[in-house]
Amino acid sequence: MSLKDSWLDRTNCDAKVDGIALNRLMPGTYAYVDRPAGPHHVTATQILFPGETVLDFNTEPGKTYFFSIKPSERSRAMQGGAIMFGLVGAGVMAAASAGADNKGPVDLVPLQESQARTAMVELLQAE
């Protein structure tokens, strides 16, 4: 889900769970997929972003898992470079942040079920 946080924390992404594409997540939306218990592989990308967010985790039977997306540190660095120095600044910051732990555009932040369900009341399902 992409929460309606401050404008600095708003972001979007194209996500896949076990290779299954979800609808594009935009600010104020959520998407879901029903998967069996066991290991899962989540990826998130953005158009023109030189990297991919990856999350591998295991699920238990009967549990629901919720994640919020927020801009990664690398994404924030590139956006700052672009704001200050245009495309050259974004390119410089992309190279400078290439060693970041998360090479992708977003951080996938786990949420408690109660927190997620409260937030979902204000969100729209991604289409």
Coordinates of C-alpha atoms in Angstrom, one line a residue:
M1 CA 0.0 0.0 0.0
S2 CA 1.1 3.5 -0.7
L3 CA -0.1 5.6 2.3
K4 CA -1.2 9.2 2.2
D5 CA 1.9 10.4 4.0
S6 CA 3.6 13.7 3.7
W7 CA 4.4 14.7 0.1
L8 CA 8.1 13.7 0.7
D9 CA 7.0 10.1 1.4
R10 CA 4.6 9.7 -1.5
T11 CA 5.7 7.4 -4.2
N12 CA 4.6 4.8 -6.7
C13 CA 5.9 1.5 -8.0
D14 CA 5.2 -1.5 -10.2
A15 CA 5.4 -4.5 -7.9
K16 CA 5.4 -8.3 -8.5
V17 CA 4.9 -11.1 -5.9
D18 CA 6.4 -14.4 -7.1
G19 CA 6.4 -13.0 -10.6
I20 CA 2.7 -12.0 -10.5
A21 CA 2.3 -8.3 -11.5
L22 CA 0.1 -6.2 -9.2
N23 CA -1.7 -3.1 -10.3
R24 CA 0.5 -0.1 -10.1
L25 CA 0.7 1.4 -6.7
M26 CA 0.1 5.1 -6.6
P27 CA -0.2 7.4 -3.6
G28 CA -3.4 6.6 -1.7
T29 CA -3.8 3.1 -3.2
Y30 CA -3.3 -0.5 -2.2
A31 CA -3.1 -3.8 -4.1
Y32 CA -3.2 -7.4 -2.8
V33 CA -2.5 -10.9 -3.9
D34 CA -3.5 -14.2 -2.3
R35 CA -0.5 -16.6 -2.0
P36 CA -0.1 -19.9 -0.2
A37 CA 2.1 -20.2 2.9
G38 CA 5.8 -20.5 2.3
P39 CA 8.6 -18.5 0.7
H40 CA 7.8 -15.5 -1.4
H41 CA 9.8 -13.1 -3.6
V42 CA 8.6 -9.5 -4.0
T43 CA 10.1 -7.0 -6.5
A44 CA 9.3 -3.3 -7.0
T45 CA 10.5 -1.1 -9.9
Q46 CA 9.9 2.4 -11.3
I47 CA 10.1 3.5 -14.9
L48 CA 13.6 5.0 -15.6
F49 CA 14.9 4.0 -12.1
P50 CA 18.2 2.1 -12.4
G51 CA 17.5 -0.6 -9.8
E52 CA 15.0 -2.9 -8.3
T53 CA 13.8 -3.4 -4.7
V54 CA 13.8 -7.0 -3.6
L55 CA 12.2 -8.6 -0.6
D56 CA 12.3 -12.4 0.2
F57 CA 10.2 -13.6 3.1
N58 CA 8.2 -16.6 4.4
T59 CA 4.5 -16.6 5.3
E60 CA 2.6 -18.7 7.7
P61 CA -0.8 -20.3 7.0
G62 CA -3.8 -18.1 7.7
K63 CA -1.9 -14.9 8.2
T64 CA -2.2 -11.7 6.2
Y65 CA 1.0 -9.6 5.6
F66 CA 0.9 -5.9 4.9
F67 CA 3.7 -3.6 3.5
S68 CA 3.8 0.1 2.9
I69 CA 6.1 1.6 0.3
K70 CA 8.2 4.6 0.9
P71 CA 11.0 6.2 -1.2
S72 CA 14.3 4.5 -0.7
E73 CA 17.4 6.5 0.4
R74 CA 18.8 6.0 -3.1
S75 CA 15.6 7.3 -4.6
R76 CA 15.7 10.4 -2.3
A77 CA 19.3 11.0 -3.2
M78 CA 18.5 10.9 -7.0
Q79 CA 15.5 13.1 -6.6
G80 CA 17.5 15.6 -4.7
G81 CA 20.2 15.6 -7.3
A82 CA 17.6 16.1 -10.1
I83 CA 16.0 19.0 -8.2
M84 CA 19.3 20.7 -7.7
F85 CA 21.1 19.9 -11.0
G86 CA 18.6 18.3 -13.4
L87 CA 19.4 15.1 -15.3
V88 CA 23.1 15.4 -14.7
G89 CA 22.5 15.6 -10.9
A90 CA 20.2 12.6 -11.0
G91 CA 22.9 10.6 -12.9
V92 CA 25.7 11.7 -10.5
M93 CA 23.6 10.6 -7.5
A94 CA 22.6 7.3 -9.2
A95 CA 26.3 6.5 -9.5
A96 CA 27.2 7.8 -6.0
S97 CA 24.4 5.7 -4.4
A98 CA 25.1 2.5 -6.5
G99 CA 26.5 0.8 -3.4
A100 CA 23.3 1.3 -1.3
D101 CA 21.9 -1.7 0.4
N102 CA 18.6 -1.3 -1.3
K103 CA 19.3 -0.5 -5.0
G104 CA 15.6 -0.1 -5.8
P105 CA 13.2 2.8 -5.8
V106 CA 11.2 2.0 -2.7
D107 CA 11.5 0.5 0.8
L108 CA 8.9 -2.1 1.6
V109 CA 8.0 -1.4 5.3
P110 CA 6.1 -4.1 7.2
L111 CA 3.0 -3.0 9.0
Q112 CA 1.0 -4.5 11.9
E113 CA -2.4 -5.7 10.8
S114 CA -4.3 -3.2 13.0
Q115 CA -2.2 -0.3 11.6
A116 CA -2.8 -1.5 8.0
R117 CA -6.5 -2.1 8.3
T118 CA -7.0 1.4 9.8
A119 CA -5.0 3.0 6.9
M120 CA -6.8 0.9 4.2
V121 CA -10.1 2.7 5.1
E122 CA -8.8 5.8 3.4
L123 CA -7.1 4.1 0.5
L124 CA -8.4 3.0 -2.9
Q125 CA -7.7 -0.4 -4.5
A126 CA -5.2 0.0 -7.3
E127 CA -6.6 -0.4 -10.8

